[in-house]
Short mmCIF file of C-alpha atoms in Angstrom, two decimals:
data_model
loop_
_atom_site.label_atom_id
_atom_site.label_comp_id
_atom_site.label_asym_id
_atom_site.label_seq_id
_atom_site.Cartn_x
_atom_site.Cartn_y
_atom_site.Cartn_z
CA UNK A 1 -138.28 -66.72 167.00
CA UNK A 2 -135.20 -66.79 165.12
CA UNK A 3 -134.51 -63.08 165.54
CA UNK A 4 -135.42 -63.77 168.87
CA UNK A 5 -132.71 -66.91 169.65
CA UNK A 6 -130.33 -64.03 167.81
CA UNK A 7 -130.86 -61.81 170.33
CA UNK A 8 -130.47 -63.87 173.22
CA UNK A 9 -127.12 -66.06 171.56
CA UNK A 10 -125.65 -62.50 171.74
CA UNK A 11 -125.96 -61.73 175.22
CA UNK A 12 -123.85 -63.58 176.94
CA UNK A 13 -120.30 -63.46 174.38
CA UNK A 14 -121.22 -59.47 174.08
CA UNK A 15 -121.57 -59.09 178.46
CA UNK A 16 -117.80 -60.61 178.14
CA UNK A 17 -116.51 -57.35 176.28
CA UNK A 18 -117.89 -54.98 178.99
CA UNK A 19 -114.82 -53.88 181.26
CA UNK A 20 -117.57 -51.77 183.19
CA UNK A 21 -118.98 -53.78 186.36
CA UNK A 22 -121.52 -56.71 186.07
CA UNK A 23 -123.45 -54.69 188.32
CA UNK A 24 -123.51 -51.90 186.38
CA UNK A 25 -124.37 -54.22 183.40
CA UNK A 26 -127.70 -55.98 185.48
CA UNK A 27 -128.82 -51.93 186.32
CA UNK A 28 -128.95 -50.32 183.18
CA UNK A 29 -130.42 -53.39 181.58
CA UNK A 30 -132.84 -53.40 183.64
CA UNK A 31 -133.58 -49.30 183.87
CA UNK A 32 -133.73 -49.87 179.98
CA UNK A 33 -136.43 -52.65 180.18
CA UNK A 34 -138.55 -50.63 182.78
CA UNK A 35 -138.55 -47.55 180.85
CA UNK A 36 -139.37 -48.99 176.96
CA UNK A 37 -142.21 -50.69 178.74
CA UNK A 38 -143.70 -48.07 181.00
CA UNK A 39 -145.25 -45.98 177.81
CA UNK A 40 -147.00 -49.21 177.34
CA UNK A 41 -147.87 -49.77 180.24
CA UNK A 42 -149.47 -45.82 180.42
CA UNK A 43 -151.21 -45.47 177.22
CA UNK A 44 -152.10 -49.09 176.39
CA UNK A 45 -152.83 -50.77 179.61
CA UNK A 46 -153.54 -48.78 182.04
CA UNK A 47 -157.29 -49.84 182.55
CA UNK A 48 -155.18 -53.01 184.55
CA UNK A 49 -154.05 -51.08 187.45
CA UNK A 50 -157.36 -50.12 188.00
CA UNK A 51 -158.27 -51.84 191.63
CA UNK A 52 -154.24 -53.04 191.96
CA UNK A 53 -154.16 -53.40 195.73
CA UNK A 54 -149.77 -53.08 197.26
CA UNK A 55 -150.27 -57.37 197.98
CA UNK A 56 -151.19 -57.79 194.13
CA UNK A 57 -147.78 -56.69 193.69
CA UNK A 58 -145.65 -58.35 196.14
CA UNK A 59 -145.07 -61.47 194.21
CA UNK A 60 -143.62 -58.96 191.01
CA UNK A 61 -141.33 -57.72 193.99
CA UNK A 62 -139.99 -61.26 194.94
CA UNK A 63 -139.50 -61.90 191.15
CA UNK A 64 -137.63 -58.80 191.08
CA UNK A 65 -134.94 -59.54 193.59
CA UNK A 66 -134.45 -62.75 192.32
CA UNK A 67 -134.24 -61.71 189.37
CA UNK A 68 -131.16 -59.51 191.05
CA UNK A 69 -129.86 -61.83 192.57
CA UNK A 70 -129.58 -63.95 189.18
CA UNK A 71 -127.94 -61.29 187.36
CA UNK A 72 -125.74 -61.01 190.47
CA UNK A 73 -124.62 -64.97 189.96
CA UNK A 74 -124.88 -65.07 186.59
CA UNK A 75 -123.08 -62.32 184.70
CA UNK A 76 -119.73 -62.53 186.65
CA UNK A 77 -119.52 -66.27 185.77
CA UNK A 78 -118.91 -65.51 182.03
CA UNK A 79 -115.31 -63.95 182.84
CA UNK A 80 -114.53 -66.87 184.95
CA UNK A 81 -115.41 -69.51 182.80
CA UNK A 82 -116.31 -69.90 179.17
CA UNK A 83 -119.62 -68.83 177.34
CA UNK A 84 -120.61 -72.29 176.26
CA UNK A 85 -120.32 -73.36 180.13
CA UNK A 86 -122.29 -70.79 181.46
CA UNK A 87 -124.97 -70.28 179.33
CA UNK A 88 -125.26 -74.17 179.34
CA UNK A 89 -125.10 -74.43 183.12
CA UNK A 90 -127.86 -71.11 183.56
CA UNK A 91 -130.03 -72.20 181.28
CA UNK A 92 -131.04 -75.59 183.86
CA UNK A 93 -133.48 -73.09 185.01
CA UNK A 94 -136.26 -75.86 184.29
CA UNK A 95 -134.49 -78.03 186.15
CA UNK A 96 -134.91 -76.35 189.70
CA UNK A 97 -138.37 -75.05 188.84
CA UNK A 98 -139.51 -78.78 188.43
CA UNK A 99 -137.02 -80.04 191.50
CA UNK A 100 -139.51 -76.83 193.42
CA UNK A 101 -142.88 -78.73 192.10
CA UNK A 102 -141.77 -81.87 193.26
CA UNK A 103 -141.05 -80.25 197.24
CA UNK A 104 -144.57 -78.45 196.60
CA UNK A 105 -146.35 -82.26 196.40
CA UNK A 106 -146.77 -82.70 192.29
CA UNK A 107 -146.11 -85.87 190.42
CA UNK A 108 -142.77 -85.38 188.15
CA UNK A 109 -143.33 -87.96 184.52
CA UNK A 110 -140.34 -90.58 184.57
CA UNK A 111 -139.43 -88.27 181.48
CA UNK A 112 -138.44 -85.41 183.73
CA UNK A 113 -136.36 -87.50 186.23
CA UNK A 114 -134.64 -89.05 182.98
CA UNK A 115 -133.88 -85.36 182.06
CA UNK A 116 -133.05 -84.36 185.34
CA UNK A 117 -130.27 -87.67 185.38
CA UNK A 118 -128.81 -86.11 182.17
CA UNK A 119 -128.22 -82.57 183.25
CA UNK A 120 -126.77 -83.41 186.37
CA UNK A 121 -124.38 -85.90 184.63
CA UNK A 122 -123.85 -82.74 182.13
CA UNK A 123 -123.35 -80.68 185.11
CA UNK A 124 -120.57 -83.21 186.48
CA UNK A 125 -118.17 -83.22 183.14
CA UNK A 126 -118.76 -79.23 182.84
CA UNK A 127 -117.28 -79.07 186.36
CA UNK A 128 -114.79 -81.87 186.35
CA UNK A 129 -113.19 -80.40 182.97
CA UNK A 130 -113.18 -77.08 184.71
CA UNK A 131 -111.21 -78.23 187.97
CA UNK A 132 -108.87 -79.01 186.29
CA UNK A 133 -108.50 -75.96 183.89
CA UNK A 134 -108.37 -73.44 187.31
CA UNK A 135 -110.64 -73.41 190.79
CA UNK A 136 -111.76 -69.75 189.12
CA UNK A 137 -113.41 -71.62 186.56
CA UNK A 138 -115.02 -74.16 188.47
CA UNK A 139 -116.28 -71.12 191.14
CA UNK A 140 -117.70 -69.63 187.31
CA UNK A 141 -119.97 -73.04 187.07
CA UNK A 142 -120.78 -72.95 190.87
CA UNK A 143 -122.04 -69.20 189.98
CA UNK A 144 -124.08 -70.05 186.76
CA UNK A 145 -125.77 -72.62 188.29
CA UNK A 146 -126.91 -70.31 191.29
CA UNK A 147 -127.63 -67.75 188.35
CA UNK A 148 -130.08 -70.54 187.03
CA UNK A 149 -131.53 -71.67 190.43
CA UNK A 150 -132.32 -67.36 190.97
CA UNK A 151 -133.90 -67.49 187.69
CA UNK A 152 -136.03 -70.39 188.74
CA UNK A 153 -137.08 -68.34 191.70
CA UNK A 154 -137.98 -65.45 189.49
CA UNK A 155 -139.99 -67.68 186.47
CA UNK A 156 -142.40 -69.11 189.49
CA UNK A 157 -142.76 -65.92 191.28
CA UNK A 158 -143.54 -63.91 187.75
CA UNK A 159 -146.11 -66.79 187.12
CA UNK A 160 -147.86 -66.07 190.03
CA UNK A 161 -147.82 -61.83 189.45
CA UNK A 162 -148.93 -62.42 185.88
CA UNK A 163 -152.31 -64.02 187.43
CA UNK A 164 -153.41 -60.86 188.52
CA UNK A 165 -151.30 -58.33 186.44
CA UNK A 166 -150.75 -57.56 182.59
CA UNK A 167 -147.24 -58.49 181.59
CA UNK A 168 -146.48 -54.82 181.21
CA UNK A 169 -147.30 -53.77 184.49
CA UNK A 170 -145.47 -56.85 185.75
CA UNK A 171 -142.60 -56.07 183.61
CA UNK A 172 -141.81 -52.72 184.99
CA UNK A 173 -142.58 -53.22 188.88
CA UNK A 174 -140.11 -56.28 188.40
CA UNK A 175 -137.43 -54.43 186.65
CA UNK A 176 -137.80 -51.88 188.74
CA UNK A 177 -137.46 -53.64 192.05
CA UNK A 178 -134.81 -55.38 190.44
CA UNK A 179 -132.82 -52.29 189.40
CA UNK A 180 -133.37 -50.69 192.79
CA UNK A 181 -131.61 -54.05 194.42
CA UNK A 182 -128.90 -53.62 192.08
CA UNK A 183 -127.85 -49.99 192.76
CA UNK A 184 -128.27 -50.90 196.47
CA UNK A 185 -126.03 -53.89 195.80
CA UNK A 186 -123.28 -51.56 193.92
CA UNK A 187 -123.16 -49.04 196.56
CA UNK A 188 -122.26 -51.09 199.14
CA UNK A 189 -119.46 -52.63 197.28
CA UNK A 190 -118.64 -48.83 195.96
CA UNK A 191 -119.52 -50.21 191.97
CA UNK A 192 -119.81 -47.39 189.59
CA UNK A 193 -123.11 -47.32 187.64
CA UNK A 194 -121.54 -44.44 185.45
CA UNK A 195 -118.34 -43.08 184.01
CA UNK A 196 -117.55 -45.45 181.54
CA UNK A 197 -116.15 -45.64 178.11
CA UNK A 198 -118.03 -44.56 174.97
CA UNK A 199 -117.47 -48.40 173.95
CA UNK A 200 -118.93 -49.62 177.27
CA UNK A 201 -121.94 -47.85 177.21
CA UNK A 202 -122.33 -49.11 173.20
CA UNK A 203 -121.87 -52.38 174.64
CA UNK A 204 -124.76 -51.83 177.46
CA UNK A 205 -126.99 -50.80 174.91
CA UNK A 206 -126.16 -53.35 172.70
CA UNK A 207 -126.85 -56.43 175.41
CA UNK A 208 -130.26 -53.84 176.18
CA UNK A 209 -131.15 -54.37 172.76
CA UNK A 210 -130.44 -58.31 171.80
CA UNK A 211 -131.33 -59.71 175.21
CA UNK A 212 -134.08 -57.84 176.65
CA UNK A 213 -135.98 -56.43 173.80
CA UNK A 214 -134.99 -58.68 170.77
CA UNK A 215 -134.82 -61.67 172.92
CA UNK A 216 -137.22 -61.16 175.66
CA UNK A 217 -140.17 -59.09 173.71
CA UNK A 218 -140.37 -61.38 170.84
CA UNK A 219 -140.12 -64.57 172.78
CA UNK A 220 -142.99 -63.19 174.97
CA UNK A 221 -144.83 -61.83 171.80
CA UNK A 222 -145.04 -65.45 169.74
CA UNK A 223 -145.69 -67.14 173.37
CA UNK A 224 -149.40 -67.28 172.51
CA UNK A 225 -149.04 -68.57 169.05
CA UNK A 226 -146.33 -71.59 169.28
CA UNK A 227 -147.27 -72.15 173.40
CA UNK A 228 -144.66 -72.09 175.90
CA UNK A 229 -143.05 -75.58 175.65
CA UNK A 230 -141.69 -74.54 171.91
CA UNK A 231 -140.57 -71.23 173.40
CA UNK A 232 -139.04 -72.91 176.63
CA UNK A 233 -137.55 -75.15 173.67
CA UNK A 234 -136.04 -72.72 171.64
CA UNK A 235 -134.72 -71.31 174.04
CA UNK A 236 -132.59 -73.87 173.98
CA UNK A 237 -130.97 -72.70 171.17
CA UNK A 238 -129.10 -70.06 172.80
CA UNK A 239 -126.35 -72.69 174.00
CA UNK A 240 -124.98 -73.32 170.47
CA UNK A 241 -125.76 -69.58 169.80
CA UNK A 242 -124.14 -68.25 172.25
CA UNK A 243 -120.76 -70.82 171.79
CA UNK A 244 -120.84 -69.67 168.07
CA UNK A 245 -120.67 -66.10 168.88
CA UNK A 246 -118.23 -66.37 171.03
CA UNK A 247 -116.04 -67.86 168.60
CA UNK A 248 -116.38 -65.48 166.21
CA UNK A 249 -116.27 -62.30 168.51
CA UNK A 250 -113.93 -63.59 171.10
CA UNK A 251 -111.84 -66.67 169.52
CA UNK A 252 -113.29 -68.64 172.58
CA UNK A 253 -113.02 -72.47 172.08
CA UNK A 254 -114.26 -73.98 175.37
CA UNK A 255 -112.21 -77.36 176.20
CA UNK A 256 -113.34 -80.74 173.93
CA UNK A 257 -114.17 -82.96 176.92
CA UNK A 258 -116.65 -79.87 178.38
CA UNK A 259 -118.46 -80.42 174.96
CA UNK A 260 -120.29 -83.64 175.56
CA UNK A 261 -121.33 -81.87 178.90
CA UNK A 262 -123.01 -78.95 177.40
CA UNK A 263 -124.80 -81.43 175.19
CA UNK A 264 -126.61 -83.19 177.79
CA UNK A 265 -126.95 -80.20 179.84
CA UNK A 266 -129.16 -79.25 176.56
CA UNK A 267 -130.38 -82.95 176.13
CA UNK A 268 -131.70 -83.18 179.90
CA UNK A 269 -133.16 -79.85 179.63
CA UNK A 270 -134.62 -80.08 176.70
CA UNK A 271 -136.58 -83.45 178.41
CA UNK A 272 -137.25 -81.64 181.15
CA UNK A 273 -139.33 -78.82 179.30
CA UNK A 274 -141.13 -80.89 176.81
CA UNK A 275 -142.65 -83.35 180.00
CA UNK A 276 -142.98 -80.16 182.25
CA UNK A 277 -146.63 -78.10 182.41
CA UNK A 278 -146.77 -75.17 180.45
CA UNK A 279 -147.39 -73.03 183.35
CA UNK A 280 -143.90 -73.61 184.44
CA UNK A 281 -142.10 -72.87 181.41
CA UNK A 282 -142.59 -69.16 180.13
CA UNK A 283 -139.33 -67.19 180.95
CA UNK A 284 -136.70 -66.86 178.41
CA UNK A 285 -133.24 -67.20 180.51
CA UNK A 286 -130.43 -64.55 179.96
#
């Protein structure tokens, strides 16, 4: 798990160093995850495709463009505003998947409406810091928090594939469908998904690494030994993670008064996960 929080801490200060397009970023992530997993998927697991019908597989689609559509939010927010505010504000992904149990008809604990009071409050000092820093940084906590609500769109509609598939073969039809969005996405804007820099492509391959097989793979692989509310948990950790990195690699010092915001961004979350069911929980953020 600590390798793990590592991996995922690194993500978001190393996607800032990438002069390539976001897009470009979100597809060969994504192409990467798809192909480590599809050997898996071939010589381990294939006995679960047997009797896949095409509707087994349409809620791995949905999870796949909204898992686009996250990256899409998300990963052009951290040049906009700082690390510490974005990675706070996209990991409220919780949040929205409990506000989205409440619309469906369930019964949210008083703990969870407590957390929800302190992330929003969280939410409001992140965003009145950054109005007055620049309107670019305040559209960069607007974006995060979509990037979070996509992500909450994409844990609920992987909890539902993985009912019928094995995470591998959910994995890769996700990815998939997700990198497919994204190159359809960059040509219509005319974004590049090649002819970068040597250092670029280190950099892709680098964020490949820490985020989706350091973080991802070894979050997923301790799930059924610690449960998912001490994953959902740790995940946590990528907040201060991430803000440490950042000043290290990038000499990034988000503003004083945003600090106290990211805490109970954290704080609210953190409530939010540990009254939450399980079931809701599972998907490591960025």
């Amino acid at each position: 798990m600590a390798l793990a929080v590592v991996g995922i801490s690194l993500s978001a200060p190393l996607t800032t160093l990438v002069t390539a397009p976001m897009l470009a970023l979100a597809f060969w992530r994504n192409v990467g995850g798809a192909a480590v997993l599809l050997p898996v998927l071939l010589l381990r697991e294939r006995s679960t495709l047997a009797g896949l019908r095409l509707r087994d597989l349409r809620s791995s689609v949905l999870a796949g463009l909204f898992l686009a559509a996250h990256f899409a939010a998300w990963l052009p927010s951290l040049s906009m505003t700082t690390v510490a505010a974005s990675t706070a504000l996209v990991t409220t992904t919780p949040v929205w998947t409990a506000l989205a149990a409440r619309l469906s008809g369930v019964r949210l604990p008083a703990a969870i409406w407590w957390g929800l009071v302190l992330a929003v409050l969280g939410v409001g000092l992140i965003a009145g810091v950054d109005v007055r820093v620049s309107l670019e940084a305040l559209a960069g906590d607007g974006l995060a928090l979509l990037g979070a609500i996509c992500a909450g769109g994409y844990v609920l509609a992987g909890a539902r594939a993985r009912q019928r598939l094995s995470t591998s073969a959910y994995a890769v039809v996700c990815y998939s469908v997700c990198a497919v969005a994204i190159a359809v996405s960059a040509a219509v804007v005319d974004a590049p998904l090649g002819g970068f820099s040597g250092r670029d492509w280190l950099l892709i391959a680098a964020i490949t690494v820490c985020a989706q097989l350091l973080g991802h793979t070894l979050l997923n692989l301790v799930l059924s030994s610690v449960g998912p509310t001490v994953v959902s948990l740790v995940v946590l950790l990528e907040v201060p993670g991430a803000l440490l990195f950042a000043l290290v690699f990038l000499q990034q010092v988000p503003p004083l008064l945003a600090l106290p915001g990211v805490a109970l961004v954290v704080a609210g979350v953190a409530l939010v996960v540990r009254a939450s069911r399980p079931s809701t929980l599972v998907e490591p953020a960025t």
